[in-house]
Amino acid sequence: MNYPKGTLAGDLVLLVLLDNSNHPSTISSSGWADIDHSTDDSSMGLESWWHTAGTETSVTIEHLHTSGNVHGRALG
């Protein structure tokens, strides 16, 4: 997932994922802190992380379920 245009080193980046498969995702890049993984006891999941940006411009997210829709947004 690409960072917002204009993100500079030292900026706080928030990443939020909403999925309809209720399976956890992981970020393999170092420095990301998990804020929450919430479910609504059905098939929806909401996950969030934060990170202090460095020189990178994107992050790779590993979603552990191959079907369903995952929608994400990185905010800087």
PDB file of N, CA and C in Angstrom:
ATOM      1  N   MET A   1       0.837  -1.131   0.000  1.00  0.00           N
ATOM      2  CA  MET A   1       0.000   0.000   0.000  1.00  0.00           C
ATOM      3  C   MET A   1       0.906   1.225   0.000  1.00  0.00           C
ATOM      4  N   ASN A   2       0.649   2.153  -0.898  1.00  0.00           N
ATOM      5  CA  ASN A   2       1.458   3.354  -0.999  1.00  0.00           C
ATOM      6  C   ASN A   2       1.102   4.356   0.091  1.00  0.00           C
ATOM      7  N   TYR A   3       2.121   5.051   0.573  1.00  0.00           N
ATOM      8  CA  TYR A   3       1.894   6.138   1.519  1.00  0.00           C
ATOM      9  C   TYR A   3       1.266   7.320   0.776  1.00  0.00           C
ATOM     10  N   PRO A   4       0.578   8.187   1.498  1.00  0.00           N
ATOM     11  CA  PRO A   4       0.028   9.387   0.853  1.00  0.00           C
ATOM     12  C   PRO A   4       1.144  10.243   0.246  1.00  0.00           C
ATOM     13  N   LYS A   5       0.851  10.875  -0.862  1.00  0.00           N
ATOM     14  CA  LYS A   5       1.809  11.759  -1.511  1.00  0.00           C
ATOM     15  C   LYS A   5       2.229  12.848  -0.528  1.00  0.00           C
ATOM     16  N   GLY A   6       3.505  13.129  -0.480  1.00  0.00           N
ATOM     17  CA  GLY A   6       4.019  14.162   0.402  1.00  0.00           C
ATOM     18  C   GLY A   6       4.433  13.676   1.783  1.00  0.00           C
ATOM     19  N   THR A   7       4.312  12.364   2.052  1.00  0.00           N
ATOM     20  CA  THR A   7       4.735  11.825   3.344  1.00  0.00           C
ATOM     21  C   THR A   7       6.249  11.973   3.477  1.00  0.00           C
ATOM     22  N   LEU A   8       6.687  12.535   4.586  1.00  0.00           N
ATOM     23  CA  LEU A   8       8.105  12.758   4.840  1.00  0.00           C
ATOM     24  C   LEU A   8       8.595  11.873   5.977  1.00  0.00           C
ATOM     25  N   ALA A   9       9.903  11.651   6.020  1.00  0.00           N
ATOM     26  CA  ALA A   9      10.493  10.905   7.134  1.00  0.00           C
ATOM     27  C   ALA A   9      10.126  11.606   8.435  1.00  0.00           C
ATOM     28  N   GLY A  10       9.686  10.827   9.414  1.00  0.00           N
ATOM     29  CA  GLY A  10       9.269  11.367  10.698  1.00  0.00           C
ATOM     30  C   GLY A  10       7.768  11.585  10.816  1.00  0.00           C
ATOM     31  N   ASP A  11       7.045  11.541   9.696  1.00  0.00           N
ATOM     32  CA  ASP A  11       5.585  11.677   9.740  1.00  0.00           C
ATOM     33  C   ASP A  11       4.949  10.441  10.355  1.00  0.00           C
ATOM     34  N   LEU A  12       3.851  10.620  11.026  1.00  0.00           N
ATOM     35  CA  LEU A  12       3.068   9.506  11.550  1.00  0.00           C
ATOM     36  C   LEU A  12       2.181   8.975  10.431  1.00  0.00           C
ATOM     37  N   VAL A  13       2.237   7.663  10.203  1.00  0.00           N
ATOM     38  CA  VAL A  13       1.400   7.033   9.182  1.00  0.00           C
ATOM     39  C   VAL A  13       0.442   6.083   9.890  1.00  0.00           C
ATOM     40  N   LEU A  14      -0.847   6.226   9.626  1.00  0.00           N
ATOM     41  CA  LEU A  14      -1.869   5.322  10.139  1.00  0.00           C
ATOM     42  C   LEU A  14      -2.359   4.466   8.987  1.00  0.00           C
ATOM     43  N   LEU A  15      -2.527   3.182   9.250  1.00  0.00           N
ATOM     44  CA  LEU A  15      -3.014   2.257   8.230  1.00  0.00           C
ATOM     45  C   LEU A  15      -4.240   1.563   8.777  1.00  0.00           C
ATOM     46  N   VAL A  16      -5.332   1.630   8.030  1.00  0.00           N
ATOM     47  CA  VAL A  16      -6.591   1.023   8.450  1.00  0.00           C
ATOM     48  C   VAL A  16      -7.064   0.087   7.349  1.00  0.00           C
ATOM     49  N   LEU A  17      -7.403  -1.150   7.716  1.00  0.00           N
ATOM     50  CA  LEU A  17      -7.936  -2.135   6.771  1.00  0.00           C
ATOM     51  C   LEU A  17      -9.321  -2.579   7.225  1.00  0.00           C
ATOM     52  N   LEU A  18     -10.220  -2.649   6.288  1.00  0.00           N
ATOM     53  CA  LEU A  18     -11.560  -3.190   6.522  1.00  0.00           C
ATOM     54  C   LEU A  18     -11.719  -4.370   5.578  1.00  0.00           C
ATOM     55  N   ASP A  19     -12.069  -5.524   6.129  1.00  0.00           N
ATOM     56  CA  ASP A  19     -12.239  -6.693   5.258  1.00  0.00           C
ATOM     57  C   ASP A  19     -13.508  -7.451   5.615  1.00  0.00           C
ATOM     58  N   ASN A  20     -14.024  -8.176   4.634  1.00  0.00           N
ATOM     59  CA  ASN A  20     -15.246  -8.935   4.873  1.00  0.00           C
ATOM     60  C   ASN A  20     -14.978 -10.420   5.049  1.00  0.00           C
ATOM     61  N   SER A  21     -13.757 -10.756   5.431  1.00  0.00           N
ATOM     62  CA  SER A  21     -13.445 -12.165   5.671  1.00  0.00           C
ATOM     63  C   SER A  21     -13.065 -12.417   7.124  1.00  0.00           C
ATOM     64  N   ASN A  22     -12.880 -11.348   7.906  1.00  0.00           N
ATOM     65  CA  ASN A  22     -12.607 -11.453   9.329  1.00  0.00           C
ATOM     66  C   ASN A  22     -11.383 -12.316   9.630  1.00  0.00           C
ATOM     67  N   HIS A  23     -10.353 -12.213   8.782  1.00  0.00           N
ATOM     68  CA  HIS A  23      -9.091 -12.916   9.002  1.00  0.00           C
ATOM     69  C   HIS A  23      -7.999 -11.878   9.209  1.00  0.00           C
ATOM     70  N   PRO A  24      -7.086 -12.104  10.145  1.00  0.00           N
ATOM     71  CA  PRO A  24      -6.065 -11.105  10.438  1.00  0.00           C
ATOM     72  C   PRO A  24      -5.069 -10.915   9.297  1.00  0.00           C
ATOM     73  N   SER A  25      -4.516  -9.723   9.234  1.00  0.00           N
ATOM     74  CA  SER A  25      -3.466  -9.394   8.283  1.00  0.00           C
ATOM     75  C   SER A  25      -2.195  -9.108   9.070  1.00  0.00           C
ATOM     76  N   THR A  26      -1.061  -9.187   8.387  1.00  0.00           N
ATOM     77  CA  THR A  26       0.203  -8.862   9.028  1.00  0.00           C
ATOM     78  C   THR A  26       0.985  -7.904   8.150  1.00  0.00           C
ATOM     79  N   ILE A  27       1.841  -7.135   8.785  1.00  0.00           N
ATOM     80  CA  ILE A  27       2.773  -6.265   8.084  1.00  0.00           C
ATOM     81  C   ILE A  27       4.162  -6.784   8.429  1.00  0.00           C
ATOM     82  N   SER A  28       4.908  -7.198   7.409  1.00  0.00           N
ATOM     83  CA  SER A  28       6.219  -7.792   7.672  1.00  0.00           C
ATOM     84  C   SER A  28       7.314  -6.741   7.837  1.00  0.00           C
ATOM     85  N   SER A  29       7.057  -5.512   7.437  1.00  0.00           N
ATOM     86  CA  SER A  29       8.046  -4.446   7.605  1.00  0.00           C
ATOM     87  C   SER A  29       8.194  -4.109   9.077  1.00  0.00           C
ATOM     88  N   SER A  30       9.394  -3.786   9.500  1.00  0.00           N
ATOM     89  CA  SER A  30       9.621  -3.470  10.909  1.00  0.00           C
ATOM     90  C   SER A  30       9.117  -2.070  11.241  1.00  0.00           C
ATOM     91  N   GLY A  31       8.830  -1.865  12.511  1.00  0.00           N
ATOM     92  CA  GLY A  31       8.450  -0.544  12.983  1.00  0.00           C
ATOM     93  C   GLY A  31       6.966  -0.253  13.009  1.00  0.00           C
ATOM     94  N   TRP A  32       6.135  -1.179  12.550  1.00  0.00           N
ATOM     95  CA  TRP A  32       4.685  -0.979  12.578  1.00  0.00           C
ATOM     96  C   TRP A  32       4.126  -1.517  13.892  1.00  0.00           C
ATOM     97  N   ALA A  33       3.296  -0.717  14.552  1.00  0.00           N
ATOM     98  CA  ALA A  33       2.682  -1.126  15.819  1.00  0.00           C
ATOM     99  C   ALA A  33       1.194  -1.349  15.617  1.00  0.00           C
ATOM    100  N   ASP A  34       0.721  -2.491  16.073  1.00  0.00           N
ATOM    101  CA  ASP A  34      -0.699  -2.834  15.978  1.00  0.00           C
ATOM    102  C   ASP A  34      -1.501  -1.974  16.958  1.00  0.00           C
ATOM    103  N   ILE A  35      -2.555  -1.336  16.462  1.00  0.00           N
ATOM    104  CA  ILE A  35      -3.447  -0.574  17.331  1.00  0.00           C
ATOM    105  C   ILE A  35      -4.602  -1.458  17.782  1.00  0.00           C
ATOM    106  N   ASP A  36      -5.254  -2.127  16.818  1.00  0.00           N
ATOM    107  CA  ASP A  36      -6.425  -2.932  17.159  1.00  0.00           C
ATOM    108  C   ASP A  36      -6.801  -3.850  16.008  1.00  0.00           C
ATOM    109  N   HIS A  37      -7.412  -4.969  16.347  1.00  0.00           N
ATOM    110  CA  HIS A  37      -8.087  -5.839  15.381  1.00  0.00           C
ATOM    111  C   HIS A  37      -9.452  -6.126  15.971  1.00  0.00           C
ATOM    112  N   SER A  38     -10.474  -5.575  15.364  1.00  0.00           N
ATOM    113  CA  SER A  38     -11.829  -5.708  15.893  1.00  0.00           C
ATOM    114  C   SER A  38     -12.698  -6.489  14.922  1.00  0.00           C
ATOM    115  N   THR A  39     -13.654  -7.211  15.474  1.00  0.00           N
ATOM    116  CA  THR A  39     -14.621  -7.918  14.656  1.00  0.00           C
ATOM    117  C   THR A  39     -16.020  -7.602  15.185  1.00  0.00           C
ATOM    118  N   ASP A  40     -16.995  -7.831  14.336  1.00  0.00           N
ATOM    119  CA  ASP A  40     -18.375  -7.590  14.769  1.00  0.00           C
ATOM    120  C   ASP A  40     -19.144  -8.897  14.920  1.00  0.00           C
ATOM    121  N   ASP A  41     -18.418  -9.975  15.207  1.00  0.00           N
ATOM    122  CA  ASP A  41     -19.007 -11.305  15.390  1.00  0.00           C
ATOM    123  C   ASP A  41     -19.715 -11.828  14.154  1.00  0.00           C
ATOM    124  N   SER A  42     -19.379 -11.288  13.009  1.00  0.00           N
ATOM    125  CA  SER A  42     -19.920 -11.858  11.762  1.00  0.00           C
ATOM    126  C   SER A  42     -18.750 -12.057  10.819  1.00  0.00           C
ATOM    127  N   SER A  43     -18.764 -11.411   9.697  1.00  0.00           N
ATOM    128  CA  SER A  43     -17.689 -11.615   8.738  1.00  0.00           C
ATOM    129  C   SER A  43     -16.871 -10.356   8.511  1.00  0.00           C
ATOM    130  N   MET A  44     -17.040  -9.323   9.309  1.00  0.00           N
ATOM    131  CA  MET A  44     -16.317  -8.075   9.107  1.00  0.00           C
ATOM    132  C   MET A  44     -15.166  -7.948  10.098  1.00  0.00           C
ATOM    133  N   GLY A  45     -14.069  -7.413   9.623  1.00  0.00           N
ATOM    134  CA  GLY A  45     -12.926  -7.150  10.482  1.00  0.00           C
ATOM    135  C   GLY A  45     -12.365  -5.769  10.206  1.00  0.00           C
ATOM    136  N   LEU A  46     -11.852  -5.109  11.227  1.00  0.00           N
ATOM    137  CA  LEU A  46     -11.227  -3.802  11.113  1.00  0.00           C
ATOM    138  C   LEU A  46      -9.887  -3.882  11.826  1.00  0.00           C
ATOM    139  N   GLU A  47      -8.826  -3.530  11.116  1.00  0.00           N
ATOM    140  CA  GLU A  47      -7.486  -3.579  11.683  1.00  0.00           C
ATOM    141  C   GLU A  47      -6.818  -2.226  11.518  1.00  0.00           C
ATOM    142  N   SER A  48      -5.960  -1.883  12.463  1.00  0.00           N
ATOM    143  CA  SER A  48      -5.253  -0.604  12.358  1.00  0.00           C
ATOM    144  C   SER A  48      -3.849  -0.718  12.941  1.00  0.00           C
ATOM    145  N   TRP A  49      -2.924   0.036  12.344  1.00  0.00           N
ATOM    146  CA  TRP A  49      -1.530   0.096  12.766  1.00  0.00           C
ATOM    147  C   TRP A  49      -1.037   1.537  12.663  1.00  0.00           C
ATOM    148  N   TRP A  50       0.073   1.832  13.352  1.00  0.00           N
ATOM    149  CA  TRP A  50       0.735   3.109  13.175  1.00  0.00           C
ATOM    150  C   TRP A  50       2.226   2.882  12.981  1.00  0.00           C
ATOM    151  N   HIS A  51       2.879   3.893  12.399  1.00  0.00           N
ATOM    152  CA  HIS A  51       4.305   3.781  12.069  1.00  0.00           C
ATOM    153  C   HIS A  51       4.867   5.189  11.886  1.00  0.00           C
ATOM    154  N   THR A  52       6.094   5.397  12.308  1.00  0.00           N
ATOM    155  CA  THR A  52       6.791   6.642  11.995  1.00  0.00           C
ATOM    156  C   THR A  52       7.515   6.440  10.677  1.00  0.00           C
ATOM    157  N   ALA A  53       7.162   7.226   9.674  1.00  0.00           N
ATOM    158  CA  ALA A  53       7.712   7.049   8.331  1.00  0.00           C
ATOM    159  C   ALA A  53       9.212   7.279   8.311  1.00  0.00           C
ATOM    160  N   GLY A  54       9.863   6.494   7.475  1.00  0.00           N
ATOM    161  CA  GLY A  54      11.282   6.665   7.196  1.00  0.00           C
ATOM    162  C   GLY A  54      11.418   7.121   5.755  1.00  0.00           C
ATOM    163  N   THR A  55      12.315   6.485   5.024  1.00  0.00           N
ATOM    164  CA  THR A  55      12.502   6.845   3.621  1.00  0.00           C
ATOM    165  C   THR A  55      11.640   5.995   2.683  1.00  0.00           C
ATOM    166  N   GLU A  56      10.967   4.974   3.229  1.00  0.00           N
ATOM    167  CA  GLU A  56      10.128   4.102   2.405  1.00  0.00           C
ATOM    168  C   GLU A  56       8.884   4.869   1.921  1.00  0.00           C
ATOM    169  N   THR A  57       8.272   4.390   0.870  1.00  0.00           N
ATOM    170  CA  THR A  57       7.079   5.050   0.324  1.00  0.00           C
ATOM    171  C   THR A  57       5.858   4.141   0.291  1.00  0.00           C
ATOM    172  N   SER A  58       6.019   2.899   0.753  1.00  0.00           N
ATOM    173  CA  SER A  58       4.904   1.962   0.757  1.00  0.00           C
ATOM    174  C   SER A  58       5.169   0.860   1.770  1.00  0.00           C
ATOM    175  N   VAL A  59       4.137   0.043   2.012  1.00  0.00           N
ATOM    176  CA  VAL A  59       4.252  -1.088   2.917  1.00  0.00           C
ATOM    177  C   VAL A  59       3.499  -2.267   2.302  1.00  0.00           C
ATOM    178  N   THR A  60       3.997  -3.479   2.539  1.00  0.00           N
ATOM    179  CA  THR A  60       3.339  -4.686   2.047  1.00  0.00           C
ATOM    180  C   THR A  60       2.523  -5.301   3.177  1.00  0.00           C
ATOM    181  N   ILE A  61       1.289  -5.636   2.864  1.00  0.00           N
ATOM    182  CA  ILE A  61       0.371  -6.227   3.831  1.00  0.00           C
ATOM    183  C   ILE A  61       0.104  -7.663   3.411  1.00  0.00           C
ATOM    184  N   GLU A  62       0.248  -8.580   4.333  1.00  0.00           N
ATOM    185  CA  GLU A  62      -0.052  -9.987   4.078  1.00  0.00           C
ATOM    186  C   GLU A  62      -1.428 -10.275   4.648  1.00  0.00           C
ATOM    187  N   HIS A  63      -2.389 -10.555   3.757  1.00  0.00           N
ATOM    188  CA  HIS A  63      -3.728 -10.895   4.219  1.00  0.00           C
ATOM    189  C   HIS A  63      -3.851 -12.412   4.189  1.00  0.00           C
ATOM    190  N   LEU A  64      -4.257 -12.991   5.296  1.00  0.00           N
ATOM    191  CA  LEU A  64      -4.203 -14.444   5.468  1.00  0.00           C
ATOM    192  C   LEU A  64      -5.404 -15.192   4.896  1.00  0.00           C
ATOM    193  N   HIS A  65      -6.228 -14.533   4.140  1.00  0.00           N
ATOM    194  CA  HIS A  65      -7.395 -15.181   3.544  1.00  0.00           C
ATOM    195  C   HIS A  65      -7.436 -14.777   2.086  1.00  0.00           C
ATOM    196  N   THR A  66      -7.652 -15.726   1.200  1.00  0.00           N
ATOM    197  CA  THR A  66      -7.538 -15.433  -0.229  1.00  0.00           C
ATOM    198  C   THR A  66      -8.840 -15.027  -0.885  1.00  0.00           C
ATOM    199  N   SER A  67      -9.956 -15.152  -0.201  1.00  0.00           N
ATOM    200  CA  SER A  67     -11.212 -14.695  -0.783  1.00  0.00           C
ATOM    201  C   SER A  67     -11.747 -13.548   0.050  1.00  0.00           C
ATOM    202  N   GLY A  68     -12.683 -12.843  -0.505  1.00  0.00           N
ATOM    203  CA  GLY A  68     -13.239 -11.689   0.196  1.00  0.00           C
ATOM    204  C   GLY A  68     -12.604 -10.401  -0.290  1.00  0.00           C
ATOM    205  N   ASN A  69     -13.094  -9.306   0.214  1.00  0.00           N
ATOM    206  CA  ASN A  69     -12.606  -7.992  -0.165  1.00  0.00           C
ATOM    207  C   ASN A  69     -11.880  -7.343   0.982  1.00  0.00           C
ATOM    208  N   VAL A  70     -10.766  -6.713   0.660  1.00  0.00           N
ATOM    209  CA  VAL A  70      -9.994  -5.977   1.656  1.00  0.00           C
ATOM    210  C   VAL A  70      -9.844  -4.552   1.143  1.00  0.00           C
ATOM    211  N   HIS A  71     -10.205  -3.602   1.969  1.00  0.00           N
ATOM    212  CA  HIS A  71     -10.097  -2.197   1.612  1.00  0.00           C
ATOM    213  C   HIS A  71      -9.206  -1.519   2.639  1.00  0.00           C
ATOM    214  N   GLY A  72      -8.223  -0.788   2.171  1.00  0.00           N
ATOM    215  CA  GLY A  72      -7.296  -0.161   3.100  1.00  0.00           C
ATOM    216  C   GLY A  72      -6.997   1.261   2.718  1.00  0.00           C
ATOM    217  N   ARG A  73      -6.505   1.993   3.677  1.00  0.00           N
ATOM    218  CA  ARG A  73      -6.104   3.375   3.445  1.00  0.00           C
ATOM    219  C   ARG A  73      -4.961   3.711   4.362  1.00  0.00           C
ATOM    220  N   ALA A  74      -3.923   4.301   3.805  1.00  0.00           N
ATOM    221  CA  ALA A  74      -2.820   4.817   4.611  1.00  0.00           C
ATOM    222  C   ALA A  74      -3.010   6.318   4.745  1.00  0.00           C
ATOM    223  N   LEU A  75      -2.927   6.808   5.943  1.00  0.00           N
ATOM    224  CA  LEU A  75      -3.112   8.229   6.212  1.00  0.00           C
ATOM    225  C   LEU A  75      -1.839   8.788   6.797  1.00  0.00           C
ATOM    226  N   GLY A  76      -1.396   9.894   6.280  1.00  0.00           N
ATOM    227  CA  GLY A  76      -0.170  10.495   6.778  1.00  0.00           C
ATOM    228  C   GLY A  76      -0.384  11.915   7.234  1.00  0.00           C
TER     229      GLY A  76
END
